[in-house]
Tab-separated table of C-alpha atoms in Angstrom:
chain	number	residue	atom	x	y	z
A	41	MET	CA	89.658	90.146	98.097
A	42	GLU	CA	89.571	93.174	100.343
A	43	ILE	CA	91.471	93.842	103.559
A	44	ARG	CA	91.249	96.696	106.026
A	45	ARG	CA	94.462	97.917	107.576
A	46	THR	CA	95.683	100.831	109.708
A	47	ILE	CA	98.534	102.482	107.793
A	48	LYS	CA	101.222	104.766	109.178
A	49	ALA	CA	102.065	107.175	106.346
A	50	THR	CA	102.292	110.825	105.347
A	51	ASP	CA	99.555	112.548	103.345
A	52	GLU	CA	101.866	112.545	100.285
A	53	GLU	CA	102.573	108.790	100.526
A	54	MET	CA	98.885	107.992	100.805
A	55	SER	CA	98.024	110.315	97.921
A	56	ARG	CA	100.572	108.552	95.654
A	57	VAL	CA	99.260	105.075	96.553
A	58	PHE	CA	95.640	106.221	96.214
A	59	ASP	CA	96.297	107.634	92.725
A	60	TYR	CA	98.175	104.568	91.443
A	61	ASP	CA	100.006	101.531	92.784
A	62	GLU	CA	100.425	98.223	90.963
A	63	ILE	CA	100.043	96.168	94.167
A	64	LEU	CA	97.877	98.095	96.602
A	65	ASN	CA	94.533	99.069	95.117
A	66	VAL	CA	93.035	101.586	97.562
A	67	LYS	CA	89.223	101.484	97.681
A	68	TYR	CA	88.649	103.683	100.751
A	69	CYS	CA	90.850	105.823	102.907
A	70	GLU	CA	89.995	107.658	106.116
A	71	LYS	CA	92.530	109.860	107.862
A	72	GLN	CA	92.822	109.432	111.592
A	73	LYS	CA	95.176	111.196	113.993
A	74	ASN	CA	98.984	111.132	114.269
A	75	GLY	CA	99.694	110.176	110.660
A	76	LEU	CA	97.459	107.100	110.748
A	77	PHE	CA	94.981	106.120	108.051
A	78	ARG	CA	92.262	103.483	108.063
A	79	VAL	CA	92.388	101.982	104.557
A	80	ARG	CA	90.492	99.351	102.611
A	81	PHE	CA	92.636	97.688	99.931
A	82	ARG	CA	91.738	95.292	97.127
A	83	ILE	CA	94.418	92.655	96.614
A	84	PRO	CA	94.629	89.175	94.967
A	85	GLU	CA	93.337	86.234	96.983
A	86	CYS	CA	95.885	85.306	99.687
A	87	SER	CA	96.259	84.581	103.387
A	88	LEU	CA	96.474	88.196	104.609
A	89	LYS	CA	93.828	89.287	107.155
A	90	ASP	CA	92.338	92.553	108.455
A	91	SER	CA	94.249	94.181	111.273
A	92	SER	CA	94.132	97.360	113.313
A	93	VAL	CA	97.849	97.210	114.198
A	94	PRO	CA	99.577	100.095	112.333
A	95	ILE	CA	101.906	99.122	109.477
A	96	THR	CA	103.868	101.107	106.930
A	97	LEU	CA	102.996	101.017	103.219
A	98	LYS	CA	106.370	99.503	102.371
A	99	LYS	CA	105.937	96.654	104.864
A	100	LEU	CA	102.361	96.007	103.703
A	101	LYS	CA	103.522	95.882	100.099
A	102	GLU	CA	106.240	93.336	101.025
A	103	ASN	CA	103.675	91.217	102.873
A	104	VAL	CA	101.250	91.282	99.906
A	105	VAL	CA	103.997	90.336	97.429
A	106	LYS	CA	105.125	87.476	99.669
A	107	ALA	CA	101.610	86.187	100.337
A	108	CYS	CA	100.564	86.539	96.660
A	109	SER	CA	103.726	85.238	95.075
A	110	ASP	CA	101.796	83.138	92.570
A	111	THR	CA	100.143	86.332	91.280
A	112	TYR	CA	103.283	88.501	91.163
A	113	ARG	CA	105.521	86.157	89.178
A	114	VAL	CA	107.401	88.877	87.301
A	115	ILE	CA	109.812	91.140	89.126
A	116	ALA	CA	111.372	93.854	87.009
A	117	ASP	CA	114.163	96.184	88.071
A	118	VAL	CA	113.664	99.138	85.723
A	119	THR	CA	116.208	101.884	85.128
A	120	TYR	CA	114.783	105.062	83.588
A	121	SER	CA	116.764	107.263	81.231
A	122	ASP	CA	117.333	109.818	84.030
A	123	GLY	CA	119.214	107.144	86.031
A	124	THR	CA	116.555	106.349	88.662
A	125	THR	CA	115.534	102.767	89.305
A	126	ARG	CA	112.317	101.157	90.493
A	127	ARG	CA	111.241	97.604	91.239
A	128	ILE	CA	108.019	96.617	89.484
A	129	TYR	CA	105.875	93.613	90.439
A	130	ALA	CA	103.474	92.168	87.908
A	131	SER	CA	101.753	89.019	86.692
A	132	THR	CA	102.993	89.301	83.066
A	133	PHE	CA	105.798	90.959	81.178
A	134	GLU	CA	103.256	93.174	79.373
A	135	CYS	CA	101.824	94.389	82.663
A	136	ALA	CA	105.339	95.076	83.997
A	137	GLU	CA	106.077	97.181	80.917
A	138	GLU	CA	102.783	99.067	81.315
A	139	TYR	CA	103.440	99.720	85.065
A	140	ALA	CA	106.950	100.931	84.299
A	141	GLN	CA	105.558	103.457	81.801
A	142	LYS	CA	102.861	104.589	84.239
A	143	HIS	CA	105.359	105.065	87.073
A	144	GLY	CA	107.568	107.095	84.777
A	145	LYS	CA	104.717	109.420	83.879
A	146	GLU	CA	103.471	109.671	87.481
A	147	ASP	CA	106.913	110.680	88.730
A	148	GLY	CA	107.451	113.121	85.858
A	149	LYS	CA	110.453	111.115	84.630
A	150	PRO	CA	111.353	110.379	81.037
A	151	THR	CA	109.451	107.238	80.099
A	152	GLN	CA	112.159	105.682	77.962
A	153	ILE	CA	113.326	102.550	79.779
A	154	ILE	CA	116.941	101.799	79.066
A	155	LYS	CA	117.593	98.630	81.126
A	156	ARG	CA	115.451	95.746	82.336
A	157	TYR	CA	116.228	92.766	84.529
A	158	TRP	CA	113.517	90.130	84.676
A	159	GLU	CA	113.216	87.327	87.163
A	160	ASP	CA	110.614	84.584	87.456
């Protein structure tokens, strides 16, 4: 399904989400004024609706994960070999592993994952 939302974010944040994000699949992005973007996202079927009320990317991600909890059954806290951590949401363990590798490459971090904590 697709939703349209007004997002409050920096150009850098929107660029990162537009390039790759495991939850928010950006289909269209239009910059407005004062750090606002009008964005069309593709997400799994859930109860979220379109809205023009500005929201941050972090809050929207939380809302999508909560509304689509049957889709994002795997939550992985990944620690990279440089010591940084990241929470990955996925539908399968294989997807979580793939997303962890992609995030490592996107951030320019070593892609060797040294610790994993899985929850269902």
